JSON list of C-alpha atoms in Angstrom, two decimals:
[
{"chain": "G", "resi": 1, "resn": "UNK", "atom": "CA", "xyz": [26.89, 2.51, -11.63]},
{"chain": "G", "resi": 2, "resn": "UNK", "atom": "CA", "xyz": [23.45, 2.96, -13.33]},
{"chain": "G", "resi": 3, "resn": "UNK", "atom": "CA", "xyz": [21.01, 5.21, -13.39]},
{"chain": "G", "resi": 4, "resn": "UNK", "atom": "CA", "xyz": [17.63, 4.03, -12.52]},
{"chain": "G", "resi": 5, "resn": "UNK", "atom": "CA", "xyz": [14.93, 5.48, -15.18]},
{"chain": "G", "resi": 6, "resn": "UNK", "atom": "CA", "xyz": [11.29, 6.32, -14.45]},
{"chain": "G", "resi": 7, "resn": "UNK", "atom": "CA", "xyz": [8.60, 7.91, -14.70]},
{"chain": "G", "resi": 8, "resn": "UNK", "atom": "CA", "xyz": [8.46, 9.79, -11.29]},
{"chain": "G", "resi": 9, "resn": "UNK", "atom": "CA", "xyz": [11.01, 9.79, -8.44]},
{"chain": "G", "resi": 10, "resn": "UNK", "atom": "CA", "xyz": [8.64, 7.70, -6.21]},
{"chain": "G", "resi": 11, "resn": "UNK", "atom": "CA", "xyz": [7.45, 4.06, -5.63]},
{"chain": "G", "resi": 12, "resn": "UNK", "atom": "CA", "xyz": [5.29, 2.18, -3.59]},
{"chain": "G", "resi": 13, "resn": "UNK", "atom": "CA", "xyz": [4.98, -1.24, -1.81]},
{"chain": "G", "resi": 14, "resn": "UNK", "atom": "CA", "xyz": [1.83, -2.70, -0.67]},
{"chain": "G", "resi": 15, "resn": "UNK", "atom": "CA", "xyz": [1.34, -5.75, 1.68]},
{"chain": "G", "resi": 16, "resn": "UNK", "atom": "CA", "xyz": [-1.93, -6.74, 2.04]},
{"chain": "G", "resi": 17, "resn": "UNK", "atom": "CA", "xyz": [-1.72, -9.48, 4.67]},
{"chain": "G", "resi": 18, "resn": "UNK", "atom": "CA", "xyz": [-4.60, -11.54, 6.87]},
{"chain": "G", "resi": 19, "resn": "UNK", "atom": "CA", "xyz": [-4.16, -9.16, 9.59]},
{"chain": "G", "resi": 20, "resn": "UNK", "atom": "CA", "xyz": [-3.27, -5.43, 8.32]},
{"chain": "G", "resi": 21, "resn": "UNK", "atom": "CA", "xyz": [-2.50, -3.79, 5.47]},
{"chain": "G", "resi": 22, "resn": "UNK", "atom": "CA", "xyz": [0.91, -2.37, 5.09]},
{"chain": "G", "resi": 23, "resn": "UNK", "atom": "CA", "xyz": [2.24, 0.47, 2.39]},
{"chain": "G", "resi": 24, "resn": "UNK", "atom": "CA", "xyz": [5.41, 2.19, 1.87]},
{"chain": "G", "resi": 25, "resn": "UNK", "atom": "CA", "xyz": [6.11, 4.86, -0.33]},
{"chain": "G", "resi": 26, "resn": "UNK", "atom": "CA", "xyz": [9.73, 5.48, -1.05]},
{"chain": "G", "resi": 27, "resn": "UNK", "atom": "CA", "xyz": [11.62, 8.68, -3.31]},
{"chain": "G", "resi": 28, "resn": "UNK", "atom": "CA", "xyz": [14.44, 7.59, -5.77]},
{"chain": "G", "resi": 29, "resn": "UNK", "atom": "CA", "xyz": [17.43, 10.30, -3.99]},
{"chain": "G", "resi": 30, "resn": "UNK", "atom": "CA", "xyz": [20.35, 9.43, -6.13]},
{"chain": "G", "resi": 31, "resn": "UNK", "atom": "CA", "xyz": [21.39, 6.05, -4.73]},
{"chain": "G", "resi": 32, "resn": "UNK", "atom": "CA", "xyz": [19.30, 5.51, -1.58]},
{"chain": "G", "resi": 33, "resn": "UNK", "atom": "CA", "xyz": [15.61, 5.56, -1.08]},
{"chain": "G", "resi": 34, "resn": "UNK", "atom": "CA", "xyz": [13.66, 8.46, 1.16]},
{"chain": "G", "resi": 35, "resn": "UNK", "atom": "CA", "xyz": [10.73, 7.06, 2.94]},
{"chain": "G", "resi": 36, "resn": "UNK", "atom": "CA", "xyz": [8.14, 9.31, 2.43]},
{"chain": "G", "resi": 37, "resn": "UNK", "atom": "CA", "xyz": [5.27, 8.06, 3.54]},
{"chain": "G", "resi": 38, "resn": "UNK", "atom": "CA", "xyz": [4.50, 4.70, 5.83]},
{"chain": "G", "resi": 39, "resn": "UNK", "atom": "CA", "xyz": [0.80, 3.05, 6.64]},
{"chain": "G", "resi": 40, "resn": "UNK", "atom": "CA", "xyz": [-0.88, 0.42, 8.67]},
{"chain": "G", "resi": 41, "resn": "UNK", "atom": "CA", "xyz": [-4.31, -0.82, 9.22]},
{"chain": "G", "resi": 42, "resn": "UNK", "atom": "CA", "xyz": [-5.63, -3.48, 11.23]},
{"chain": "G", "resi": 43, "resn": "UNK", "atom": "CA", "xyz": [-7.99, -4.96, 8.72]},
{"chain": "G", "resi": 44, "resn": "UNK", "atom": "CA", "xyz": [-7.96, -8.53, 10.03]},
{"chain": "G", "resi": 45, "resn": "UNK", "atom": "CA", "xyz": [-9.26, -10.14, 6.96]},
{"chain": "G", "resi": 46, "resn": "UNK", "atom": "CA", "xyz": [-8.90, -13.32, 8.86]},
{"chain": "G", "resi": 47, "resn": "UNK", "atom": "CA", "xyz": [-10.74, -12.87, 11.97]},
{"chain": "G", "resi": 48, "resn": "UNK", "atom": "CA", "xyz": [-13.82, -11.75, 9.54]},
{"chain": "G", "resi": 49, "resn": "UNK", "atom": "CA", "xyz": [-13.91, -15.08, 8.14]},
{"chain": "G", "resi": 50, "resn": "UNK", "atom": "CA", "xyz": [-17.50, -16.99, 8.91]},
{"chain": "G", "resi": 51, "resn": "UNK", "atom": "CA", "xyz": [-17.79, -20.77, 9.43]},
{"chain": "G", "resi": 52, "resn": "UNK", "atom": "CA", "xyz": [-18.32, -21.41, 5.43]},
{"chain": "G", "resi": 53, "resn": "UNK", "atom": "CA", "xyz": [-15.00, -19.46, 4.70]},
{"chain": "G", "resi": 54, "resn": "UNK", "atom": "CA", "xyz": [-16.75, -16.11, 3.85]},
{"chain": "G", "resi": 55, "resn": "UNK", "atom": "CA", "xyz": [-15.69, -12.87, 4.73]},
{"chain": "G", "resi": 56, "resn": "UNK", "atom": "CA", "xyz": [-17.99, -10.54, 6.86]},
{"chain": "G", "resi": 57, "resn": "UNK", "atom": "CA", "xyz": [-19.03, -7.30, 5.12]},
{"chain": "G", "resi": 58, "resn": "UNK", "atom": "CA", "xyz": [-17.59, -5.60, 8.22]},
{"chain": "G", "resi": 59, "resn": "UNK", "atom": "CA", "xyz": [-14.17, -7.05, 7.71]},
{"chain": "G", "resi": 60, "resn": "UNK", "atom": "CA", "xyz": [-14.80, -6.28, 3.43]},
{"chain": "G", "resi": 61, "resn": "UNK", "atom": "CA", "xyz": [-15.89, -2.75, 4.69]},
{"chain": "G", "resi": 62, "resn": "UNK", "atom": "CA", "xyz": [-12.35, -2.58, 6.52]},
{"chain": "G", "resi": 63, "resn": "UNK", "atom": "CA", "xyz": [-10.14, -3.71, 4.05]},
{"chain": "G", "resi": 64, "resn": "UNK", "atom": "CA", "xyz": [-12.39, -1.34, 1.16]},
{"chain": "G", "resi": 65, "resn": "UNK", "atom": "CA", "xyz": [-11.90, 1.92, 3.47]},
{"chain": "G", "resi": 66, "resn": "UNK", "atom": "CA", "xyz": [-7.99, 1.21, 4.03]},
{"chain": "G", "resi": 67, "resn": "UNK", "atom": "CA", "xyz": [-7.66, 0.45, 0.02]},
{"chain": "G", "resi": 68, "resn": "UNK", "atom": "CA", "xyz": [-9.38, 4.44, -0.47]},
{"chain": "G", "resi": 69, "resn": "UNK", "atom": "CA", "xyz": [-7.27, 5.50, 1.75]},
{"chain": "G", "resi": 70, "resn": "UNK", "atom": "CA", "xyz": [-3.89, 3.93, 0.05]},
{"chain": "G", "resi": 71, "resn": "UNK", "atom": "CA", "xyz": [-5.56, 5.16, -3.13]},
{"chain": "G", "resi": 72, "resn": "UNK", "atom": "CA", "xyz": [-5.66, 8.66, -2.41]},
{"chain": "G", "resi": 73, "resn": "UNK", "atom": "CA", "xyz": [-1.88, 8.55, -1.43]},
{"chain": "G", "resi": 74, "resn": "UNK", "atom": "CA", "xyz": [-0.71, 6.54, -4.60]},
{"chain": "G", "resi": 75, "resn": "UNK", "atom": "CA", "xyz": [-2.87, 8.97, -7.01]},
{"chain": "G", "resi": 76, "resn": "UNK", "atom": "CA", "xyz": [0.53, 10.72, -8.90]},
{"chain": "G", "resi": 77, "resn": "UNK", "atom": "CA", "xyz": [2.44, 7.66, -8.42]},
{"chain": "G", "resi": 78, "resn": "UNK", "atom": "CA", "xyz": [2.47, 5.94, -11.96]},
{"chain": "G", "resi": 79, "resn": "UNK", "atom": "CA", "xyz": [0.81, 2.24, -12.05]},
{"chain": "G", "resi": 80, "resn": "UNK", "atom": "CA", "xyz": [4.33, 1.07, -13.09]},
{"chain": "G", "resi": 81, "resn": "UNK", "atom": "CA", "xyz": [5.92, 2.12, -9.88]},
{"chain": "G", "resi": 82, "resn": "UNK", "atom": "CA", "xyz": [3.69, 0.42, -7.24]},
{"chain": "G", "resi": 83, "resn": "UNK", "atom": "CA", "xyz": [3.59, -3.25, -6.72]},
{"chain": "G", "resi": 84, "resn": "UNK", "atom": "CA", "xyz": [0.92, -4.81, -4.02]},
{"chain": "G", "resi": 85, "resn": "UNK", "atom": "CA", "xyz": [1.59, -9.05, -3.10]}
]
């Protein structure tokens, strides 16, 4: 078996879909993961689309306020360990 080698003990996941954002932070505990920490926000990035395609600044102020928020939580994870799609 191998030994996974990092920087820190923790990762992080990111989906940032249409409708919500999702993150998942996980701790490296021998040979399972630990969720630590879990998030959702309704951001609805597609509901604050206007006719021409364009999103609302309500719907941008959304998804910007949920992003801080992630932000703060991902601070001491390294850049290496955290993967949005």
């Amino acid at each position: 078996m191998t030994t996974l080698q990092s920087e820190s003990p923790y990762f992080a996941a990111i989906d940032l879909g249409s409708n919500s954002f999702h993150m998942l932070i996980v701790r490296v505990n021998d040979v399972k993961l630990d969720i630590i920490d879990r998030e959702k926000d309704m951001v609805q990035i597609a509901r604050g689309l206007n006719s021409d395609g364009i999103i609302e600044e309500a719907t941008i102020e959304r998804a910007l306020t949920c992003l801080k928020k992630f932000s703060e939580r991902l601070r001491d994870i390294p850049l290496s360990q955290i993967r949005a799609v």
